């Protein structure tokens, strides 16, 4: 009975808080900023480019065969699943901030390499650059899964 009374008292105390308490202290403002930025960056991480525009990207760099595009897409989805499973199993062993910074750097590297190789492939009709573009799309998946799949949706207390 005492436990129930204590729980009710704690809940009543917390129910008196207002939305202004969310920004009342510097620590709360920082937590709010970090939480908001993680949500926004998860949405802006670039995975949608692969999901929606892969066919167009492949056509731009010279891979116009529909069978090749389908096989590449299936391979990329299987690779993404494999990366997601592996990262979900090992992510709790590392510090959260370190892994976010690592993942963001990985994704940035992938997009810079992807953009440069695609530009060369489109501009100069270079087959090696087109194949390198395919590599960068695959290279992106582990970084995305570390930072914006496993970390974002896992609870960690480190």
Short mmCIF file of C-alpha atoms in Angstrom, two decimals:
data_model
loop_
_atom_site.label_atom_id
_atom_site.label_comp_id
_atom_site.label_asym_id
_atom_site.label_seq_id
_atom_site.Cartn_x
_atom_site.Cartn_y
_atom_site.Cartn_z
CA UNK A 1 0.00 0.00 0.00
CA UNK A 2 2.87 2.37 0.81
CA UNK A 3 4.41 1.65 -2.58
CA UNK A 4 1.18 2.61 -4.35
CA UNK A 5 0.92 5.84 -2.35
CA UNK A 6 4.53 6.73 -3.17
CA UNK A 7 3.97 6.08 -6.87
CA UNK A 8 0.83 8.22 -6.90
CA UNK A 9 2.68 11.03 -5.10
CA UNK A 10 5.51 10.92 -7.63
CA UNK A 11 3.05 10.94 -10.55
CA UNK A 12 1.18 13.91 -9.05
CA UNK A 13 4.45 15.80 -8.64
CA UNK A 14 5.39 15.15 -12.28
CA UNK A 15 1.94 16.11 -13.54
CA UNK A 16 2.48 19.65 -12.20
CA UNK A 17 5.28 20.26 -14.67
CA UNK A 18 4.70 22.45 -17.71
CA UNK A 19 6.17 22.48 -21.18
CA UNK A 20 8.39 25.35 -20.11
CA UNK A 21 10.28 22.92 -17.86
CA UNK A 22 11.55 21.37 -21.07
CA UNK A 23 13.66 24.47 -21.75
CA UNK A 24 14.08 25.78 -18.19
CA UNK A 25 17.67 24.63 -17.67
CA UNK A 26 20.73 24.53 -19.89
CA UNK A 27 20.89 20.72 -19.60
CA UNK A 28 17.27 20.33 -20.69
CA UNK A 29 17.78 22.68 -23.64
CA UNK A 30 20.82 20.68 -24.71
CA UNK A 31 18.90 17.39 -24.43
CA UNK A 32 16.04 18.87 -26.44
CA UNK A 33 18.43 20.10 -29.14
CA UNK A 34 20.27 16.77 -29.38
CA UNK A 35 17.05 14.75 -29.45
CA UNK A 36 15.57 16.99 -32.14
CA UNK A 37 18.72 16.93 -34.26
CA UNK A 38 18.97 13.14 -34.07
CA UNK A 39 15.40 12.86 -35.34
CA UNK A 40 15.97 15.37 -38.12
CA UNK A 41 19.30 13.87 -39.19
CA UNK A 42 17.79 10.40 -39.26
CA UNK A 43 15.27 11.66 -41.79
CA UNK A 44 17.89 13.58 -43.79
CA UNK A 45 20.54 10.83 -43.79
CA UNK A 46 20.19 10.15 -47.50
CA UNK A 47 18.80 6.62 -47.49
CA UNK A 48 15.74 7.83 -49.39
CA UNK A 49 17.95 8.72 -52.35
CA UNK A 50 18.76 5.05 -52.76
CA UNK A 51 15.21 3.90 -52.09
CA UNK A 52 13.43 6.20 -54.53
CA UNK A 53 16.01 7.13 -57.13
CA UNK A 54 18.23 4.09 -57.57
CA UNK A 55 16.85 3.36 -61.04
CA UNK A 56 17.49 6.93 -62.16
CA UNK A 57 20.98 6.93 -60.66
CA UNK A 58 21.87 3.70 -62.43
CA UNK A 59 20.54 5.05 -65.72
CA UNK A 60 22.53 8.28 -65.31
CA UNK A 61 25.82 6.44 -64.90
CA UNK A 62 25.12 4.12 -67.84
CA UNK A 63 23.43 1.02 -66.39
CA UNK A 64 20.16 0.96 -68.32
CA UNK A 65 19.42 -2.78 -68.35
CA UNK A 66 16.30 -3.39 -66.18
CA UNK A 67 17.51 -6.85 -65.17
CA UNK A 68 20.80 -5.45 -63.93
CA UNK A 69 18.96 -2.72 -61.99
CA UNK A 70 16.67 -5.30 -60.36
CA UNK A 71 19.57 -7.55 -59.41
CA UNK A 72 21.58 -4.63 -58.09
CA UNK A 73 18.62 -3.40 -56.05
CA UNK A 74 18.01 -6.84 -54.55
CA UNK A 75 21.70 -7.19 -53.75
CA UNK A 76 21.74 -3.77 -52.11
CA UNK A 77 18.66 -4.60 -50.00
CA UNK A 78 20.18 -7.91 -48.86
CA UNK A 79 23.45 -6.14 -48.07
CA UNK A 80 21.50 -3.52 -46.09
CA UNK A 81 19.69 -6.23 -44.13
CA UNK A 82 22.95 -8.00 -43.35
CA UNK A 83 24.56 -4.73 -42.21
CA UNK A 84 21.50 -3.89 -40.09
CA UNK A 85 21.52 -7.24 -38.31
CA UNK A 86 25.26 -7.17 -37.62
CA UNK A 87 25.25 -3.59 -36.36
CA UNK A 88 22.18 -4.20 -34.17
CA UNK A 89 24.02 -7.07 -32.51
CA UNK A 90 27.29 -5.23 -31.83
CA UNK A 91 26.28 -1.59 -31.40
CA UNK A 92 25.77 -1.78 -27.63
CA UNK A 93 29.49 -2.48 -27.10
CA UNK A 94 30.55 1.00 -28.18
CA UNK A 95 29.99 4.53 -26.92
CA UNK A 96 26.98 6.18 -28.50
CA UNK A 97 28.60 9.53 -29.36
CA UNK A 98 31.64 7.86 -30.92
CA UNK A 99 29.43 5.66 -33.06
CA UNK A 100 27.28 8.59 -34.24
CA UNK A 101 30.35 10.56 -35.26
CA UNK A 102 31.82 7.49 -36.96
CA UNK A 103 28.58 6.80 -38.84
CA UNK A 104 28.13 10.40 -39.97
CA UNK A 105 31.74 10.50 -41.21
CA UNK A 106 31.18 7.19 -43.01
CA UNK A 107 28.03 8.48 -44.74
CA UNK A 108 29.73 11.74 -45.68
CA UNK A 109 32.67 9.84 -47.18
CA UNK A 110 30.28 7.61 -49.11
CA UNK A 111 28.31 10.55 -50.51
CA UNK A 112 31.41 12.52 -51.48
CA UNK A 113 32.87 9.48 -53.26
CA UNK A 114 29.52 8.65 -54.83
CA UNK A 115 29.01 12.21 -56.08
CA UNK A 116 32.52 12.50 -57.50
CA UNK A 117 32.47 9.13 -59.25
CA UNK A 118 28.96 9.70 -60.63
CA UNK A 119 30.01 13.12 -61.96
CA UNK A 120 32.99 11.60 -63.76
CA UNK A 121 30.85 8.74 -65.09
CA UNK A 122 28.21 11.12 -66.43
CA UNK A 123 30.57 13.78 -67.76
CA UNK A 124 33.20 11.55 -69.37
CA UNK A 125 31.19 8.34 -69.91
CA UNK A 126 33.82 6.50 -67.90
CA UNK A 127 32.93 2.85 -67.17
CA UNK A 128 35.38 2.58 -64.25
CA UNK A 129 33.80 5.62 -62.58
CA UNK A 130 30.33 4.14 -63.16
CA UNK A 131 31.37 0.92 -61.44
CA UNK A 132 32.92 2.92 -58.62
CA UNK A 133 29.54 4.64 -58.17
CA UNK A 134 28.00 1.20 -57.63
CA UNK A 135 30.64 0.53 -54.96
CA UNK A 136 29.88 3.78 -53.11
CA UNK A 137 26.17 2.93 -52.93
CA UNK A 138 27.05 -0.38 -51.26
CA UNK A 139 29.67 1.33 -49.09
CA UNK A 140 27.00 3.69 -47.71
CA UNK A 141 24.89 0.92 -46.11
CA UNK A 142 27.09 -0.02 -43.10
CA UNK A 143 27.52 3.61 -42.06
CA UNK A 144 23.81 4.30 -42.39
CA UNK A 145 22.92 1.23 -40.37
CA UNK A 146 25.37 2.06 -37.59
CA UNK A 147 24.17 5.60 -37.04
CA UNK A 148 20.63 5.86 -38.27
CA UNK A 149 19.25 2.40 -37.80
CA UNK A 150 20.82 0.60 -34.85
CA UNK A 151 21.78 3.60 -32.68
CA UNK A 152 18.68 5.69 -33.21
CA UNK A 153 16.27 2.99 -32.15
CA UNK A 154 18.27 1.25 -29.43
CA UNK A 155 18.32 2.20 -25.78
CA UNK A 156 21.77 2.56 -24.35
CA UNK A 157 22.96 3.89 -21.01
CA UNK A 158 26.68 4.44 -21.64
#
